[in-house]
Coordinates of C-alpha atoms in Angstrom, one line a residue:
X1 CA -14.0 -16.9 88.1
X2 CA -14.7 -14.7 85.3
X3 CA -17.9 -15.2 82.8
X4 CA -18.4 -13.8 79.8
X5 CA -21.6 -11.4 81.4
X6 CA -18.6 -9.7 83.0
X7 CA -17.6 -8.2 79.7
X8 CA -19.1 -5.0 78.7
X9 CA -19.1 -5.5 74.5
X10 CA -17.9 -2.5 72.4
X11 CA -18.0 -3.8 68.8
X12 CA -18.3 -7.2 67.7
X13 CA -14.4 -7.9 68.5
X14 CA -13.5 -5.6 71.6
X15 CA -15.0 -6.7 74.9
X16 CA -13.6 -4.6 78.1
X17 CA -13.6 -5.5 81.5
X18 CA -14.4 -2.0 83.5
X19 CA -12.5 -1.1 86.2
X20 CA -14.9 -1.3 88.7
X21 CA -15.0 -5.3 88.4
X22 CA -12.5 -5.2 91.0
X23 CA -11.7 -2.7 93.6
X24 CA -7.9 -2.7 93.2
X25 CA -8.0 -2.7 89.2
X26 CA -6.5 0.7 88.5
X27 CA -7.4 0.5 84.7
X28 CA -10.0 -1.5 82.3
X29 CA -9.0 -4.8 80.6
X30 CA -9.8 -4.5 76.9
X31 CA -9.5 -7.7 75.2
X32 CA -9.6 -8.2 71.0
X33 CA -11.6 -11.3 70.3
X34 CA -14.2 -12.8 68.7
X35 CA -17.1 -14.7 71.0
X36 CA -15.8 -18.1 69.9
X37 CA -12.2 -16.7 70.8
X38 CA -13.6 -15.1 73.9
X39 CA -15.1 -18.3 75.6
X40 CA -12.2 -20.3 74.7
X41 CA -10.1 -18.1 76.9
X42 CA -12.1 -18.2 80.1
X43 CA -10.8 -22.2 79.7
X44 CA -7.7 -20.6 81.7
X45 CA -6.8 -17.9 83.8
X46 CA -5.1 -15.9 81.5
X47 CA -7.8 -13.1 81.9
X48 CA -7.6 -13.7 85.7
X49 CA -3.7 -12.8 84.9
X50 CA -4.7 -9.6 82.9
X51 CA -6.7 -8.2 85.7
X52 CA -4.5 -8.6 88.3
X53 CA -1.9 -7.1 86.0
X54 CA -4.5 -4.3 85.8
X55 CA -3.6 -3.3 89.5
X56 CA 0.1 -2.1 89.0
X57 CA 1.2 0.9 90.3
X58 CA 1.6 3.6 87.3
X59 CA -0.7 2.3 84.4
X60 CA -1.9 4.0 82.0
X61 CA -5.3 3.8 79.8
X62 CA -5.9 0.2 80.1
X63 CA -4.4 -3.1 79.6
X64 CA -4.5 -4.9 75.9
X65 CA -5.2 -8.6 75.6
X66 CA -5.1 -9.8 72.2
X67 CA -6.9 -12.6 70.6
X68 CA -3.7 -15.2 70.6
X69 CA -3.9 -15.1 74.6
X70 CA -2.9 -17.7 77.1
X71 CA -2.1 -18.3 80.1
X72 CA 1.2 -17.2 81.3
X73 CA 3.9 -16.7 84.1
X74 CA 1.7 -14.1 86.5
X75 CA 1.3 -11.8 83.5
X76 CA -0.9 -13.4 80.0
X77 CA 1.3 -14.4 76.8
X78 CA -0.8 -11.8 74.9
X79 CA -0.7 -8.8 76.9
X80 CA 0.3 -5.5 77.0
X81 CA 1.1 -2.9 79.5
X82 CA 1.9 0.7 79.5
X83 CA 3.2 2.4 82.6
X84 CA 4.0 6.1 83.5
X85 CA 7.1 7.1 83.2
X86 CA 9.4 7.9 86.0
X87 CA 7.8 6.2 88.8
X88 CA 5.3 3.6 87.3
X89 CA 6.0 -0.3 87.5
X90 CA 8.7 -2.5 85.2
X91 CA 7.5 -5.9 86.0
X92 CA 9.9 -9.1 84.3
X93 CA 6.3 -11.3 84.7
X94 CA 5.3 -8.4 82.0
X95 CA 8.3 -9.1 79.5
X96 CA 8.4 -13.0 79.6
X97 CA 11.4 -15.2 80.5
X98 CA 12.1 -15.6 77.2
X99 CA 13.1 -11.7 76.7
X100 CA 13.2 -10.7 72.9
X101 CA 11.6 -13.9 71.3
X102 CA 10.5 -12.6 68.3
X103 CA 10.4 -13.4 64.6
X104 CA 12.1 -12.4 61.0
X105 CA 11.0 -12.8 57.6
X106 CA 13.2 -12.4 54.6
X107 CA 12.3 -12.8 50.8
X108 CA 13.3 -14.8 48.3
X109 CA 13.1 -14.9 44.3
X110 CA 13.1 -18.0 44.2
X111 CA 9.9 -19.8 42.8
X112 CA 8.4 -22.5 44.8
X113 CA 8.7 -24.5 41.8
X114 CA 11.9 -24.5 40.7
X115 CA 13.4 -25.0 44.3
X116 CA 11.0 -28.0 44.7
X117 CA 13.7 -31.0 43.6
X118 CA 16.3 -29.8 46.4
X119 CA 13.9 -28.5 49.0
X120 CA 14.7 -32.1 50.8
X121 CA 18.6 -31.3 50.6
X122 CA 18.1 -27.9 51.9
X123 CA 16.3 -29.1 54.7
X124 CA 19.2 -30.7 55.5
X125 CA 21.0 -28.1 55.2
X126 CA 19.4 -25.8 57.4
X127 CA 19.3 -28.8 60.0
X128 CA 23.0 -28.5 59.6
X129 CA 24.2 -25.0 59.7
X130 CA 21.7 -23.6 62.4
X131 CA 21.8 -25.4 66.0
X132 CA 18.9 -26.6 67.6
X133 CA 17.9 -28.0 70.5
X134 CA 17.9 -27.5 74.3
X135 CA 21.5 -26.3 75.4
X136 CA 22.8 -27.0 71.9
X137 CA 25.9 -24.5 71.2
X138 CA 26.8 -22.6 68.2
X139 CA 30.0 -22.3 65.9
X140 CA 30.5 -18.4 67.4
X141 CA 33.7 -18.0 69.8
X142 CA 33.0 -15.5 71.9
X143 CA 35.3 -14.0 74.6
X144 CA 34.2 -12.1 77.6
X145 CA 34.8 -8.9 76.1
X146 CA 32.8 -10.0 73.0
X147 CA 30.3 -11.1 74.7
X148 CA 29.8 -7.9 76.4
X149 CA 30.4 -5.7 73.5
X150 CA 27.3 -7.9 71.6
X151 CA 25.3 -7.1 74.4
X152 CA 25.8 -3.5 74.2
X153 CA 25.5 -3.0 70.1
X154 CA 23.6 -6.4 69.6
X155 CA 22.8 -6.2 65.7
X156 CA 25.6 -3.4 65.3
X157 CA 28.0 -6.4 66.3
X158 CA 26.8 -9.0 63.5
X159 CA 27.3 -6.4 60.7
X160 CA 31.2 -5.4 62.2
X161 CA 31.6 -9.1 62.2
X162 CA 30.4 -9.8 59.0
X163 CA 27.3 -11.4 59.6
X164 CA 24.4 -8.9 58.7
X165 CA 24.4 -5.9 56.3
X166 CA 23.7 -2.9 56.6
X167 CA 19.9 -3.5 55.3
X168 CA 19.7 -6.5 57.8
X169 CA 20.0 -3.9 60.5
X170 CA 18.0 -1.0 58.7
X171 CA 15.3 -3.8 58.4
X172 CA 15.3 -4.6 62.7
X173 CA 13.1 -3.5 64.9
X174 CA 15.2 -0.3 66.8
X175 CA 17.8 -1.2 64.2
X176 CA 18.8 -4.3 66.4
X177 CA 20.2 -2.4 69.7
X178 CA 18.3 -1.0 73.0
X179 CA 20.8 1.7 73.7
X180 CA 20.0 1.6 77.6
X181 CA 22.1 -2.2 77.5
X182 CA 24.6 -2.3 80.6
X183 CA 26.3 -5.8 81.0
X184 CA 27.4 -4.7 84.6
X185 CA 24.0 -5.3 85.6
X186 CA 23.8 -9.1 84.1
X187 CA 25.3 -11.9 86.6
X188 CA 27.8 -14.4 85.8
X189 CA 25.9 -17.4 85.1
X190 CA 23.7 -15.8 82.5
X191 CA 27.0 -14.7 80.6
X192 CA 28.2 -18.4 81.0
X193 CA 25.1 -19.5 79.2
X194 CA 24.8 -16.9 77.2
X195 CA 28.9 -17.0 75.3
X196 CA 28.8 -20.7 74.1
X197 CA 24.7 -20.0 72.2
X198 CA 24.6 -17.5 69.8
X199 CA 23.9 -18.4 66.4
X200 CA 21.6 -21.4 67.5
X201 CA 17.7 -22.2 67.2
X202 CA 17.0 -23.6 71.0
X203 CA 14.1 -26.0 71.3
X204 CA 10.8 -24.6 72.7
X205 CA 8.3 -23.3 69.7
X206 CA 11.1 -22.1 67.9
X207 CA 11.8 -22.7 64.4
X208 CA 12.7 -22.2 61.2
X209 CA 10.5 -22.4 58.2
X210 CA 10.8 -22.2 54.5
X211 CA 7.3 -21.4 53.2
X212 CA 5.5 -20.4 49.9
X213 CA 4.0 -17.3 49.6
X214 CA 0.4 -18.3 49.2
X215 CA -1.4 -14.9 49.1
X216 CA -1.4 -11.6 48.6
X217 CA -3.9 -8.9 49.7
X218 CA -1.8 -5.8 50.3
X219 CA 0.2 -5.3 46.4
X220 CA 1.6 -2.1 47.3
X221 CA 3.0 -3.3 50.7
X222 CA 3.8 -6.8 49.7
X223 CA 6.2 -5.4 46.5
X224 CA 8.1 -2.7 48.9
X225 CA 8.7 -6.2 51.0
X226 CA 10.0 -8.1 48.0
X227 CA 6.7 -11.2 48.9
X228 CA 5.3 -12.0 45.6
X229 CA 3.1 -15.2 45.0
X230 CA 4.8 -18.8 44.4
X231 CA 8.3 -17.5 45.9
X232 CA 9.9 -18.7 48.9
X233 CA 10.0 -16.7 52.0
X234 CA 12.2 -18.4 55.3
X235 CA 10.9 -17.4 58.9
X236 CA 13.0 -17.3 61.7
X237 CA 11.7 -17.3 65.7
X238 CA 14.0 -17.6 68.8
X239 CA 14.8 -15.5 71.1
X240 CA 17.9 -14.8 73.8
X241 CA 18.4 -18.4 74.7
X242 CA 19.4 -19.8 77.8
X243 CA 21.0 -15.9 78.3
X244 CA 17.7 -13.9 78.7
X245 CA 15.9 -16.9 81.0
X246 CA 18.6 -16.3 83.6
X247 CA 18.3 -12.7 83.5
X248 CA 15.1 -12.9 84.1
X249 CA 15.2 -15.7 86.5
X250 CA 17.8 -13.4 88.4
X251 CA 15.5 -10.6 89.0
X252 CA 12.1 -11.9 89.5
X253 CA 14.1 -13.4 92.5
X254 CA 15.7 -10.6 93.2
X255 CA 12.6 -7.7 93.3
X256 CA 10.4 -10.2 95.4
X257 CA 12.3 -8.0 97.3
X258 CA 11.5 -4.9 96.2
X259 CA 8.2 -4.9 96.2
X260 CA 8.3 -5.1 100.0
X261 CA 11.1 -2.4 99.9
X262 CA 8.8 0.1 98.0
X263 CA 5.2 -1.2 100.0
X264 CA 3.8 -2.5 96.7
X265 CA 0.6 -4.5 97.2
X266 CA 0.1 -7.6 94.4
X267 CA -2.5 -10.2 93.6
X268 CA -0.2 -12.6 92.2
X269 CA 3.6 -12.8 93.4
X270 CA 4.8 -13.2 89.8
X271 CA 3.7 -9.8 88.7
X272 CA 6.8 -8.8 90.9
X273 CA 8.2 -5.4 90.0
X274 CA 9.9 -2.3 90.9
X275 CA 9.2 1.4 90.2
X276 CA 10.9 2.4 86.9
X277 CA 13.7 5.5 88.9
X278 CA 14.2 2.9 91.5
X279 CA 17.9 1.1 91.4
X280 CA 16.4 -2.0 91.1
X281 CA 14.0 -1.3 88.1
X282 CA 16.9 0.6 86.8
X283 CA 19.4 -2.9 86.6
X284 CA 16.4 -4.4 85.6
X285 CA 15.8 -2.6 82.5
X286 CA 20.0 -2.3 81.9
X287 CA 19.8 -6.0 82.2
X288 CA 16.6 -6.9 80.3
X289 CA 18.0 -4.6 77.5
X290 CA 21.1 -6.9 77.2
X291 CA 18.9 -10.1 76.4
X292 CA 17.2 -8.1 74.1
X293 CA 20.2 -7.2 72.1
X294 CA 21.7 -11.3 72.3
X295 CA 18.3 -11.7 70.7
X296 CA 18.5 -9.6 67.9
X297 CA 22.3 -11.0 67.2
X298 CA 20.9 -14.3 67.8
X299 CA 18.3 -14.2 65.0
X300 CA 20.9 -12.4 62.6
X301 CA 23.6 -15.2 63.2
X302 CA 20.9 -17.4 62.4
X303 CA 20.4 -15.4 59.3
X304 CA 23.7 -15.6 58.3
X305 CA 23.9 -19.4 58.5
X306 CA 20.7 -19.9 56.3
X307 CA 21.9 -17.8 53.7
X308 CA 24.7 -20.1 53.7
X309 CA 22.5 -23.5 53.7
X310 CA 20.6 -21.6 50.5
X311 CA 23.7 -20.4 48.7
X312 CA 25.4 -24.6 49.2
X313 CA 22.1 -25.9 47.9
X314 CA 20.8 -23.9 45.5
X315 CA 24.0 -21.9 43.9
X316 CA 23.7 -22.7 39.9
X317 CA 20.6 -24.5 40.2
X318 CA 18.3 -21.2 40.4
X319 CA 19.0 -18.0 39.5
X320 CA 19.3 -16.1 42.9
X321 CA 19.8 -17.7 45.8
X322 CA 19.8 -14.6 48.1
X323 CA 17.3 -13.9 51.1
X324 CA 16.6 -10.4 52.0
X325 CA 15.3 -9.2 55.2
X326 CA 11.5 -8.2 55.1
X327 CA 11.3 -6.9 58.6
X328 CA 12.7 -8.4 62.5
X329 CA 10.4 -7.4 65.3
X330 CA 10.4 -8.8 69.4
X331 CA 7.3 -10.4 71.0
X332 CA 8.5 -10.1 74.7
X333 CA 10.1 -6.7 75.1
X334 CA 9.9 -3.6 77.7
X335 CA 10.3 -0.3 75.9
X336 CA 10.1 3.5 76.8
X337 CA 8.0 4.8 73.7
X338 CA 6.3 8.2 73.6
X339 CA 1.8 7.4 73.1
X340 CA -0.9 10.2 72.8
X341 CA -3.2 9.1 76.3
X342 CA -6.4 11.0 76.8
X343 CA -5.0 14.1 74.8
X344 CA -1.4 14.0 76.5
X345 CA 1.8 13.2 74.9
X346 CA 2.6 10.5 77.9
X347 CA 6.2 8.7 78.0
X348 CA 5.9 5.1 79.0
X349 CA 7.4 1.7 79.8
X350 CA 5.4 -0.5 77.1
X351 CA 5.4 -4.2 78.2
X352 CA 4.9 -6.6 75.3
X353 CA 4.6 -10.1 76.7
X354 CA 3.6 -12.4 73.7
X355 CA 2.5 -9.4 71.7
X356 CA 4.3 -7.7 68.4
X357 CA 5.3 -3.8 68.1
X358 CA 2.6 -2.8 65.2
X359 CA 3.2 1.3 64.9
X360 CA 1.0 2.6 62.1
X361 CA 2.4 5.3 59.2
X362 CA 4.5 8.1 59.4
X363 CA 6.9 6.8 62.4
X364 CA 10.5 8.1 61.5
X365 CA 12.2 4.9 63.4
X366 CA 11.1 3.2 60.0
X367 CA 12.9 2.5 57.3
X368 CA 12.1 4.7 54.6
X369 CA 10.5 2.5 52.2
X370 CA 7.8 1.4 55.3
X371 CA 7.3 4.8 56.6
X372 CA 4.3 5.7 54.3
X373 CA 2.9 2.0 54.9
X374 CA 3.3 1.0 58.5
X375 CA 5.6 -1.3 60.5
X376 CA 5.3 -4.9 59.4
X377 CA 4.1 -7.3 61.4
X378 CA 4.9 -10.9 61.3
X379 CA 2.6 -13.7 62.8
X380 CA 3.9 -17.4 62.5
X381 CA 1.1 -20.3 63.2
X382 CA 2.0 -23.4 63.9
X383 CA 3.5 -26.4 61.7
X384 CA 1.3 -27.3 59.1
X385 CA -0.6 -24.5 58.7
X386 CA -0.1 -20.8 57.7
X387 CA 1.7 -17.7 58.7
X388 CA 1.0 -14.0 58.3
X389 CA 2.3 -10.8 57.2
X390 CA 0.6 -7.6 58.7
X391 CA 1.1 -4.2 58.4
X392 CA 0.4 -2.3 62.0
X393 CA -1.9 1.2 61.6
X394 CA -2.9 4.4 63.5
X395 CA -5.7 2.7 65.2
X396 CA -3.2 0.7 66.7
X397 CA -1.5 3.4 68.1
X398 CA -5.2 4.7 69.1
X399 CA -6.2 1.3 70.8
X400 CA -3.2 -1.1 72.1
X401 CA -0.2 1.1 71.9
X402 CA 0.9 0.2 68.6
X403 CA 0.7 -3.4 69.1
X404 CA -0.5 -6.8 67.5
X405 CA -1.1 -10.3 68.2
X406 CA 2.5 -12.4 67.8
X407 CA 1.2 -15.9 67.3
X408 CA -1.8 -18.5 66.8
X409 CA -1.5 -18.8 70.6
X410 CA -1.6 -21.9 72.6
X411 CA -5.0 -24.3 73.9
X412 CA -3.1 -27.0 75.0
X413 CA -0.1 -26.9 77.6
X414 CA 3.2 -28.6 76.4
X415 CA 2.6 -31.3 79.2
X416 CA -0.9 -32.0 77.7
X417 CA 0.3 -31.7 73.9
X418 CA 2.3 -34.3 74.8
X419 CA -0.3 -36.5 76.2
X420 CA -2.3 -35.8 73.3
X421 CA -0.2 -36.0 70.2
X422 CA 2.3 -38.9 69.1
X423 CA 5.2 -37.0 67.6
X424 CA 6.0 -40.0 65.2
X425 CA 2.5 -40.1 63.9
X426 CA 2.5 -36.2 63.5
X427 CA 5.8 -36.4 62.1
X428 CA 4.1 -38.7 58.9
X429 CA 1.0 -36.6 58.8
X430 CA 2.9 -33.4 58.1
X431 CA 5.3 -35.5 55.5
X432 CA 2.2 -36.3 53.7
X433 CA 1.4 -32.5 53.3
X434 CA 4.6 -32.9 51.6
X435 CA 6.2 -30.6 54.4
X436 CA 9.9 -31.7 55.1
X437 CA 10.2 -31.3 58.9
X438 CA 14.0 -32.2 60.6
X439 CA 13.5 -32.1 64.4
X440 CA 15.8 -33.1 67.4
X441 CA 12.9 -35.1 69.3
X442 CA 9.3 -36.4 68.8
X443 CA 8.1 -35.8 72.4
X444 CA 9.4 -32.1 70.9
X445 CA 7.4 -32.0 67.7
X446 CA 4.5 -33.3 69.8
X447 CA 4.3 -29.9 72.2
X448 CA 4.0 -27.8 69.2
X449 CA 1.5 -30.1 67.2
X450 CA -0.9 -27.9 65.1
X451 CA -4.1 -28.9 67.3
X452 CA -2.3 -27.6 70.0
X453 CA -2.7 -24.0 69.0
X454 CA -5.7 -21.8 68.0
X455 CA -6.7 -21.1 64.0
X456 CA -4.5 -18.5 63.2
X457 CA -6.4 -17.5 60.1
X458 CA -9.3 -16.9 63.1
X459 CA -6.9 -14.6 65.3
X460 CA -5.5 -12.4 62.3
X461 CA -8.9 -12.0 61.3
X462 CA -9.9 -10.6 65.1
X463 CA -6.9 -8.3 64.6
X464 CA -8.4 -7.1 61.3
X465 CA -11.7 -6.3 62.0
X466 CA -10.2 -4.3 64.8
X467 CA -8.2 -1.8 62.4
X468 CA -5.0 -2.9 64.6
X469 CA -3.2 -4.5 61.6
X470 CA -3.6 -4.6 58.0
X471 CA -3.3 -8.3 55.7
X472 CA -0.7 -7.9 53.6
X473 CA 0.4 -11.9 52.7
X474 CA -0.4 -15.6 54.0
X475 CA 2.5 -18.1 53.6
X476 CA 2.7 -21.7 53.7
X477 CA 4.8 -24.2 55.4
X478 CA 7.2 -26.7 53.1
X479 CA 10.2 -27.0 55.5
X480 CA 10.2 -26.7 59.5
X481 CA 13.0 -27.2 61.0
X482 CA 12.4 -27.6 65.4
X483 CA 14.7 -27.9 67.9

């Protein structure tokens, strides 16, 4: 078990866990959180996780927890991972099942207030054109040979077919596409689940929500973003469906193997890996990249279909109806990215697992009007409460790899939310905060119940006092739609 006198404090949010706590940690834990934060994680073993996660071959520096961290599949949802480049680890415990969940904002200007009459009928709407629930399919045909080719170009796809501009994909984290993508390296049953699914929600914690822009605190970064106070803004958060889970079902099956192969020696069986030159870690990586593209055409189909739910409802009764993309960015992603270690320029394999890129100013992948600013950086809460908008910095570059929290983060399991919560009594409380929820099933609503998350006002304040992100807006729920 680990205490809180096992922490060596650094400032009043950082807390590390030195390498010599255990004799096969290769690198320090280093966790963001406040003390209140801090004891609430010991509840579960998601710093257990991060320390054995500190043991894979080929880290570097130290491994990040941020303050939205729970417990997860061998690896924390949370964490993040750098290792050398050729022959350090890739680990699919590191990435998340869920490969490229992540999270859009666009814009609106459209005021809060003259929406409000048809915010009920857009609900609807939404409800309508985006597809939501477990296994639910989409209105995209797509062949085997399109199904490949959106794995390959993933955004790149939705824009030749009509479904993104050019903006939309400007506006994507690596413009929408891993270039590394290899469908040879993806089995048959994930491409069965994956053709009939994109364009759709999925159930899980992901939604979509209409919210009002509640706050500013960044002008300058909030106007290049098109957020301005008492507009709508819609958030968007799925990932590659049914698609990525096989994937990564597939091959944490298939390098339990490999680590015997190459004589790796783990804590925890699902931190199963396999060195990053090896031909396993190679399909791997081919493979993972292909769920992360389905994600980011996922989320833009999705995109397309709201615009369409706005333009039915609102066309003539406001005067533009159009959503713009703010920014699209993963949470559970591997990527080779070039970080300044110690004084060396080091390239690494960056695992992400429940944790947002944040790179600060200056980085050319950028679009041009955030490259003096900073990537932004979305955080959603949970229904019923408030969201974020963050702009990531150089001392995140300095301190977690240019990374960010990704979420409120969970205290209660979905098992126990369920226990704990009654969906149809939920369902009125949220109605009476004059939210308009539409969601496939209460036992559903009731796993992603406010109280089963932390304050997410708490954790982006952790993040700030840290210098890894900057406040730029807060937004407020009016519509959720849940799978």
């Amino acid at each position: 078990m680990i205490r809180k006198q096992d922490f060596k404090r650094i400032n009043p949010v950082t807390w590390e866990i030195p390498r010599s706590f255990r004799e096969d940690m290769r690198v320090p834990v280093r966790i963001f959180a406040s003390d209140k934060i801090l004891e609430a994680t010991l509840g579960d073993r998601s710093i257990e996780q991060a320390v054995n996660a500190a043991t894979l071959p080929g880290l570097v520096s130290h491994v990040v927890v941020m303050p939205d961290v729970h417990q997860g599949y061998g690896f924390p949802i949370g964490g993040v991972a750098a290792t050398r480049l050729p022959d350090g680890v890739i680990s699919p415990g590191g990435i998340g099942y869920d490969i490229n969940c992540g999270v859009r904002v666009l814009a609106s200007g459209i005021s809060a207030d003259e929406a409000e009459p048809w915010l009920d009928d857009l609900a609807d709407a939404l409800y309508a054109h985006c597809p939501s629930g477990v296994g639910v399919k989409g209105s995209v045909r797509l062949t085997a040979k399109a199904l490949d080719n959106v794995l390959r170009q993933g955004s790149e796809w939705t824009e030749r077919n009509g479904f993104a501009t050019s903006e939309d994909v400007m506006r994507t984290e690596e413009q929408g596409r891993l270039a590394d993508a290899d469908p040879g390296c993806v089995s048959d049953r994930a491409k069965q689940r994956g053709r009939p699914q994109l364009g759709t929600l999925g159930a899980g914690n992901h939604f979509i929500e209409v919210d009002i822009v509640e706050e500013i605190f960044h002008a300058e970064a909030a106007q290049a973003m098109g957020l301005h106070v008492g507009n709508l803004a819609v958030q968007i958060h799925c990932g590659s469906r049914g698609f990525g889970h096989q994937i990564c079902s597939d091959y944490v099956r298939e390098l339990q193997k490999a680590v015997q192969r190459y004589n790796i020696q783990l804590p925890d069986r699902e931190l199963v890996c396999a060195p990053l030159d090896s031909p396993e870690g190679k399909r791997y990586f081919a493979a993972m990249a292909c769920a992360a593209n389905y994600a980011f055409a996922n989320r833009q189909v999705l995109t397309h279909h709201a615009r369409r739910a706005f333009e039915e409802t609102l066309a003539g009764k406001v005067g533009n109806w159009d959503l713009s993309l703010v920014y699209d960015i993963a949470h559970n992603m591997g990527k080779i990215e070039t970080h300044h270690i110690e004084g060396e320029e080091v390239t690494v394999c960056v695992h992400r697992k429940g944790a947002t890129r944040a790179f600060g100013p200056g980085f050319e992948g950028l679009p041009e009007e955030y490259r003096e600013l900073g990537q932004p950086v979305m955080v959603p809460g949970s229904m019923g409460t408030g969201s974020w908008v963050l702009l990531g910095t150089e001392a995140s570059m300095e301190l977690a790899f240019g990374s960010s929290c990704h979420g409120a983060g969970r205290t209660m399991s979905r098992r126990q939310a369920k226990h704990t919560v009654r969906g149809d009594q939920l369902l009125a409380e949220l109605e009476n905060q004059g939210i308009h929820i539409r969601a496939g099933s209460m036992p559903g609503l009731a796993e992603e119940a406010p109280q089963a998350y932390k304050d997410v006002d708490s954790v982006v304040d952790v993040v700030s006092e840290a210098g890894i992100a900057k406040k730029v807006a807060r937004l407020k729920p009016l519509i959720v739609i849940k799978g």
